[in-house]
Amino acid sequence: MTTPAPTSRLAVDAADDNTVTVTAHRCDTYRIHLAQGLVADGLSDHLSALASQLNAPEIIVVIDTGAAEHHLGAITAAVVHAGLQLRVVPVRAGESSKSPEGWAKLIGALHRHGTTRRTLLLGVGGGMVCDLVTATAATYMRGVPYALVPTTVLAQVDAAIGGKGGIDYGGAKNLIGTFHHPAGVYIDPSLTSTLPHRHIRAGLAEVIKVALITDPRLLATLERTGNPLPDGQVLTEIVRDAIAAKLMLLAPDPFEQKDLRRLLNLGHCIGHPYEAATGYRILHGEAVAVGTAVAAAHTYLIGESELEDRDRILNLLAAYQLPVTIPEQMRDAVWDGMDTVRRVRNGPLHLVLPHRPGHCTVTDDMDRPAFDKALNDLAARS
Ligand SMILES: NC(=O)c1ccc[n+]([C@@H]2O[C@H](COP(=O)([O-])OP(=O)(O)OC[C@H]3O[C@@H](n4cnc5c(N)ncnc54)[C@H](O)[C@@H]3O)[C@@H](O)[C@H]2O)c1
């Protein structure tokens, strides 16, 4: 099965001799394929169909060095079996590759390999590679096609979904970036079996987030499956439900043009500055867990949630051994970093408040005493 090609159209309306209204319409359609064992059985056929639809005789695999250690062989076998020419560009593991330098290095490699607009890029790795490849595919030659094989839980449930590319700059997460939808996304949850447990837990923090916003049933599944960590068919179902929940939340505003008060930001207003303040030593999902916990503590303290709902959130994060507070000595740095989030959101923080499963709202801002009070409350619990 092939993905329909993107369609676009320009509508030109001459209001009078001096004014013309130009409207550019663009419609991107892509398929997300999800199955246990998809890389070994199915990826080759999907790539062959996609490459033939794009008229692309060659695939450049852009792969995270950590993912390459375990999965490069299977990925290259799928590309070769599809009868496509193959080149491999490794990207050094770690958030520091999601930087202007990392972007320029990748652009340089594509240029050296003679990449054209008929070359298909295949990003293979976690959220770092998904964001970097999306941003690079959007900008190289003003846009080349790309597909993704996400290899971390976090990338499978979140970073590979939605077409958001980003690069960190000046200590701020994703300050440079754009939307550029992939031509296909191929998700094989069995790839995550080679991840350290800490990374699986961090990925599941994003699932907890999306379940808190939209899906109490998924939240209940997570409460049943914390120990041991989910794998196999259970993990596949969790990934499927998390993707469905994310797509539902993206649907009204896929390019984030209308509404800056987005529920999907739960845990991120505080999580992003915390992640940056640690120099990316903590994982993205861990930072989101901390941001969610602080938001849950604040929601209770301002009388907008019940104690049992707050505790349900904190207990679930604890069951997945996720961090829930910010060390005292980092509070000032995180608070300062929250100013960048306010700037990006044109003034207010737009903090997402989790009231109870399936019900979150957005409050404009949080002052410093309230921030400290929530953190003190969390510290007192631990
Ligand atoms: N675009 C979006 O919508 C979106 C959403 C959420 C997060 N993100 C971004 O995602 C990034 C975090 O992603 P992440 O948590 O996946 O981190 P990551 O991409 O840095 O990967 C984490 C580690 O896992 C290793 N790895 C990857 N796959 C592996 C595998 N199968 N087996 C063993 N090791 C493997 C990598 O080498 C790396 O060391 C952040 O930059 C964050 O901003 C983007």
JSON list of C-alpha atoms and ligand atoms in Angstrom, two decimals, residues 64-71 91-96 98 124-131 134 150-166 168 173-174 190-196 199 202-203 206 209 246 250 256 268 272 275 280 283-285 288, ligand 1:
[
{"chain": "A", "resi": 64, "resn": "ASP", "atom": "CA", "xyz": [21.60, 7.46, 15.86]},
{"chain": "A", "resi": 65, "resn": "THR", "atom": "CA", "xyz": [24.84, 5.69, 16.81]},
{"chain": "A", "resi": 66, "resn": "GLY", "atom": "CA", "xyz": [23.16, 4.13, 19.88]},
{"chain": "A", "resi": 67, "resn": "ALA", "atom": "CA", "xyz": [20.33, 2.70, 17.79]},
{"chain": "A", "resi": 68, "resn": "ALA", "atom": "CA", "xyz": [22.81, 1.62, 15.09]},
{"chain": "A", "resi": 69, "resn": "GLU", "atom": "CA", "xyz": [24.63, -0.64, 17.55]},
{"chain": "A", "resi": 70, "resn": "HIS", "atom": "CA", "xyz": [21.54, -2.83, 17.79]},
{"chain": "A", "resi": 71, "resn": "HIS", "atom": "CA", "xyz": [19.45, -2.25, 14.69]},
{"chain": "A", "resi": 91, "resn": "VAL", "atom": "CA", "xyz": [24.54, 10.79, 13.92]},
{"chain": "A", "resi": 92, "resn": "ARG", "atom": "CA", "xyz": [26.27, 10.85, 17.28]},
{"chain": "A", "resi": 93, "resn": "ALA", "atom": "CA", "xyz": [23.88, 9.84, 20.08]},
{"chain": "A", "resi": 94, "resn": "GLY", "atom": "CA", "xyz": [22.82, 12.56, 22.49]},
{"chain": "A", "resi": 95, "resn": "GLU", "atom": "CA", "xyz": [20.83, 15.77, 22.58]},
{"chain": "A", "resi": 96, "resn": "SER", "atom": "CA", "xyz": [23.94, 17.80, 21.57]},
{"chain": "A", "resi": 98, "resn": "LYS", "atom": "CA", "xyz": [20.11, 18.32, 17.91]},
{"chain": "A", "resi": 124, "resn": "VAL", "atom": "CA", "xyz": [16.20, 5.85, 12.55]},
{"chain": "A", "resi": 125, "resn": "GLY", "atom": "CA", "xyz": [16.55, 6.56, 16.25]},
{"chain": "A", "resi": 126, "resn": "GLY", "atom": "CA", "xyz": [14.91, 8.22, 19.21]},
{"chain": "A", "resi": 127, "resn": "GLY", "atom": "CA", "xyz": [13.30, 11.62, 19.51]},
{"chain": "A", "resi": 128, "resn": "MET", "atom": "CA", "xyz": [16.62, 13.36, 18.91]},
{"chain": "A", "resi": 129, "resn": "VAL", "atom": "CA", "xyz": [16.99, 11.84, 15.43]},
{"chain": "A", "resi": 130, "resn": "CYS", "atom": "CA", "xyz": [13.27, 12.32, 14.64]},
{"chain": "A", "resi": 131, "resn": "ASP", "atom": "CA", "xyz": [13.52, 16.05, 15.45]},
{"chain": "A", "resi": 134, "resn": "THR", "atom": "CA", "xyz": [12.51, 16.39, 10.33]},
{"chain": "A", "resi": 150, "resn": "PRO", "atom": "CA", "xyz": [11.47, 5.50, 15.77]},
{"chain": "A", "resi": 151, "resn": "THR", "atom": "CA", "xyz": [13.49, 3.25, 18.06]},
{"chain": "A", "resi": 152, "resn": "THR", "atom": "CA", "xyz": [12.69, 4.56, 21.56]},
{"chain": "A", "resi": 153, "resn": "VAL", "atom": "CA", "xyz": [9.34, 4.38, 23.35]},
{"chain": "A", "resi": 154, "resn": "LEU", "atom": "CA", "xyz": [9.31, 8.16, 23.55]},
{"chain": "A", "resi": 155, "resn": "ALA", "atom": "CA", "xyz": [9.83, 8.54, 19.81]},
{"chain": "A", "resi": 156, "resn": "GLN", "atom": "CA", "xyz": [7.24, 5.87, 18.97]},
{"chain": "A", "resi": 157, "resn": "VAL", "atom": "CA", "xyz": [4.48, 7.46, 21.04]},
{"chain": "A", "resi": 158, "resn": "ASP", "atom": "CA", "xyz": [5.39, 11.09, 20.58]},
{"chain": "A", "resi": 159, "resn": "ALA", "atom": "CA", "xyz": [8.37, 12.50, 18.66]},
{"chain": "A", "resi": 160, "resn": "ALA", "atom": "CA", "xyz": [7.69, 10.61, 15.40]},
{"chain": "A", "resi": 161, "resn": "ILE", "atom": "CA", "xyz": [4.04, 11.68, 15.42]},
{"chain": "A", "resi": 162, "resn": "GLY", "atom": "CA", "xyz": [2.97, 15.10, 14.18]},
{"chain": "A", "resi": 163, "resn": "GLY", "atom": "CA", "xyz": [5.73, 16.31, 11.84]},
{"chain": "A", "resi": 164, "resn": "LYS", "atom": "CA", "xyz": [7.44, 18.64, 14.31]},
{"chain": "A", "resi": 165, "resn": "GLY", "atom": "CA", "xyz": [11.16, 19.18, 13.74]},
{"chain": "A", "resi": 166, "resn": "GLY", "atom": "CA", "xyz": [13.31, 21.04, 16.21]},
{"chain": "A", "resi": 168, "resn": "ASP", "atom": "CA", "xyz": [17.95, 23.46, 20.46]},
{"chain": "A", "resi": 173, "resn": "LYS", "atom": "CA", "xyz": [14.72, 23.51, 23.58]},
{"chain": "A", "resi": 174, "resn": "ASN", "atom": "CA", "xyz": [13.48, 23.47, 19.97]},
{"chain": "A", "resi": 190, "resn": "SER", "atom": "CA", "xyz": [10.17, -4.77, 19.59]},
{"chain": "A", "resi": 191, "resn": "LEU", "atom": "CA", "xyz": [13.05, -2.39, 18.69]},
{"chain": "A", "resi": 192, "resn": "THR", "atom": "CA", "xyz": [12.73, -0.86, 22.16]},
{"chain": "A", "resi": 193, "resn": "SER", "atom": "CA", "xyz": [13.72, -4.14, 23.85]},
{"chain": "A", "resi": 194, "resn": "THR", "atom": "CA", "xyz": [17.37, -3.06, 23.56]},
{"chain": "A", "resi": 195, "resn": "LEU", "atom": "CA", "xyz": [16.76, 0.18, 25.46]},
{"chain": "A", "resi": 196, "resn": "PRO", "atom": "CA", "xyz": [17.91, 0.58, 29.05]},
{"chain": "A", "resi": 199, "resn": "HIS", "atom": "CA", "xyz": [14.72, 5.09, 28.79]},
{"chain": "A", "resi": 202, "resn": "ALA", "atom": "CA", "xyz": [11.06, 7.99, 30.42]},
{"chain": "A", "resi": 203, "resn": "GLY", "atom": "CA", "xyz": [9.15, 7.18, 27.22]},
{"chain": "A", "resi": 206, "resn": "GLU", "atom": "CA", "xyz": [4.85, 10.83, 27.75]},
{"chain": "A", "resi": 209, "resn": "LYS", "atom": "CA", "xyz": [0.89, 12.56, 30.10]},
{"chain": "A", "resi": 246, "resn": "LYS", "atom": "CA", "xyz": [-1.85, 12.24, 20.45]},
{"chain": "A", "resi": 250, "resn": "LEU", "atom": "CA", "xyz": [-3.30, 17.38, 17.31]},
{"chain": "A", "resi": 256, "resn": "GLU", "atom": "CA", "xyz": [-0.12, 24.98, 16.24]},
{"chain": "A", "resi": 268, "resn": "HIS", "atom": "CA", "xyz": [6.52, 20.72, 29.39]},
{"chain": "A", "resi": 272, "resn": "HIS", "atom": "CA", "xyz": [11.69, 21.84, 29.19]},
{"chain": "A", "resi": 275, "resn": "GLU", "atom": "CA", "xyz": [15.82, 19.53, 31.10]},
{"chain": "A", "resi": 280, "resn": "TYR", "atom": "CA", "xyz": [20.30, 17.55, 29.24]},
{"chain": "A", "resi": 283, "resn": "LEU", "atom": "CA", "xyz": [16.05, 12.46, 29.95]},
{"chain": "A", "resi": 284, "resn": "HIS", "atom": "CA", "xyz": [13.27, 14.37, 28.21]},
{"chain": "A", "resi": 285, "resn": "GLY", "atom": "CA", "xyz": [10.59, 12.03, 29.57]},
{"chain": "A", "resi": 288, "resn": "VAL", "atom": "CA", "xyz": [8.14, 15.81, 31.59]},
{"chain": "B", "resi": 1, "resn": "LIG", "atom": "N1", "xyz": [8.85, 16.34, 17.87]},
{"chain": "B", "resi": 1, "resn": "LIG", "atom": "C1", "xyz": [8.12, 16.03, 18.91]},
{"chain": "B", "resi": 1, "resn": "LIG", "atom": "O1", "xyz": [6.89, 16.10, 18.87]},
{"chain": "B", "resi": 1, "resn": "LIG", "atom": "C2", "xyz": [8.80, 15.56, 20.18]},
{"chain": "B", "resi": 1, "resn": "LIG", "atom": "C3", "xyz": [8.02, 15.04, 21.22]},
{"chain": "B", "resi": 1, "resn": "LIG", "atom": "C4", "xyz": [8.66, 14.58, 22.36]},
{"chain": "B", "resi": 1, "resn": "LIG", "atom": "C5", "xyz": [10.05, 14.64, 22.46]},
{"chain": "B", "resi": 1, "resn": "LIG", "atom": "N2", "xyz": [10.77, 15.16, 21.43]},
{"chain": "B", "resi": 1, "resn": "LIG", "atom": "C6", "xyz": [12.24, 15.21, 21.52]},
{"chain": "B", "resi": 1, "resn": "LIG", "atom": "O2", "xyz": [12.73, 13.90, 21.62]},
{"chain": "B", "resi": 1, "resn": "LIG", "atom": "C7", "xyz": [14.03, 13.93, 22.22]},
{"chain": "B", "resi": 1, "resn": "LIG", "atom": "C8", "xyz": [14.15, 12.83, 23.26]},
{"chain": "B", "resi": 1, "resn": "LIG", "atom": "O3", "xyz": [13.96, 11.60, 22.60]},
{"chain": "B", "resi": 1, "resn": "LIG", "atom": "P1", "xyz": [14.44, 10.22, 23.27]},
{"chain": "B", "resi": 1, "resn": "LIG", "atom": "O4", "xyz": [14.04, 10.19, 24.69]},
{"chain": "B", "resi": 1, "resn": "LIG", "atom": "O5", "xyz": [14.01, 9.16, 22.37]},
{"chain": "B", "resi": 1, "resn": "LIG", "atom": "O6", "xyz": [16.03, 10.39, 23.33]},
{"chain": "B", "resi": 1, "resn": "LIG", "atom": "P2", "xyz": [17.20, 10.10, 22.27]},
{"chain": "B", "resi": 1, "resn": "LIG", "atom": "O7", "xyz": [16.72, 10.20, 20.89]},
{"chain": "B", "resi": 1, "resn": "LIG", "atom": "O8", "xyz": [18.32, 10.98, 22.68]},
{"chain": "B", "resi": 1, "resn": "LIG", "atom": "O9", "xyz": [17.56, 8.56, 22.57]},
{"chain": "B", "resi": 1, "resn": "LIG", "atom": "C9", "xyz": [17.93, 8.18, 23.86]},
{"chain": "B", "resi": 1, "resn": "LIG", "atom": "C10", "xyz": [19.11, 7.20, 23.86]},
{"chain": "B", "resi": 1, "resn": "LIG", "atom": "O10", "xyz": [18.67, 5.94, 23.40]},
{"chain": "B", "resi": 1, "resn": "LIG", "atom": "C11", "xyz": [19.59, 5.43, 22.44]},
{"chain": "B", "resi": 1, "resn": "LIG", "atom": "N3", "xyz": [18.79, 4.55, 21.59]},
{"chain": "B", "resi": 1, "resn": "LIG", "atom": "C12", "xyz": [17.87, 4.88, 20.68]},
{"chain": "B", "resi": 1, "resn": "LIG", "atom": "N4", "xyz": [17.21, 3.79, 20.25]},
{"chain": "B", "resi": 1, "resn": "LIG", "atom": "C13", "xyz": [17.76, 2.74, 20.90]},
{"chain": "B", "resi": 1, "resn": "LIG", "atom": "C14", "xyz": [17.46, 1.35, 20.91]},
{"chain": "B", "resi": 1, "resn": "LIG", "atom": "N5", "xyz": [16.46, 0.83, 20.21]},
{"chain": "B", "resi": 1, "resn": "LIG", "atom": "N6", "xyz": [18.22, 0.55, 21.71]},
{"chain": "B", "resi": 1, "resn": "LIG", "atom": "C15", "xyz": [19.21, 1.08, 22.49]},
{"chain": "B", "resi": 1, "resn": "LIG", "atom": "N7", "xyz": [19.48, 2.39, 22.54]},
{"chain": "B", "resi": 1, "resn": "LIG", "atom": "C16", "xyz": [18.76, 3.20, 21.75]},
{"chain": "B", "resi": 1, "resn": "LIG", "atom": "C17", "xyz": [20.18, 6.64, 21.80]},
{"chain": "B", "resi": 1, "resn": "LIG", "atom": "O11", "xyz": [21.46, 6.36, 21.27]},
{"chain": "B", "resi": 1, "resn": "LIG", "atom": "C18", "xyz": [20.27, 7.60, 22.97]},
{"chain": "B", "resi": 1, "resn": "LIG", "atom": "O12", "xyz": [21.46, 7.38, 23.68]},
{"chain": "B", "resi": 1, "resn": "LIG", "atom": "C19", "xyz": [14.19, 15.31, 22.82]},
{"chain": "B", "resi": 1, "resn": "LIG", "atom": "O13", "xyz": [15.05, 16.05, 22.01]},
{"chain": "B", "resi": 1, "resn": "LIG", "atom": "C20", "xyz": [12.79, 15.88, 22.76]},
{"chain": "B", "resi": 1, "resn": "LIG", "atom": "O14", "xyz": [12.78, 17.28, 22.66]},
{"chain": "B", "resi": 1, "resn": "LIG", "atom": "C21", "xyz": [10.17, 15.60, 20.30]}
]
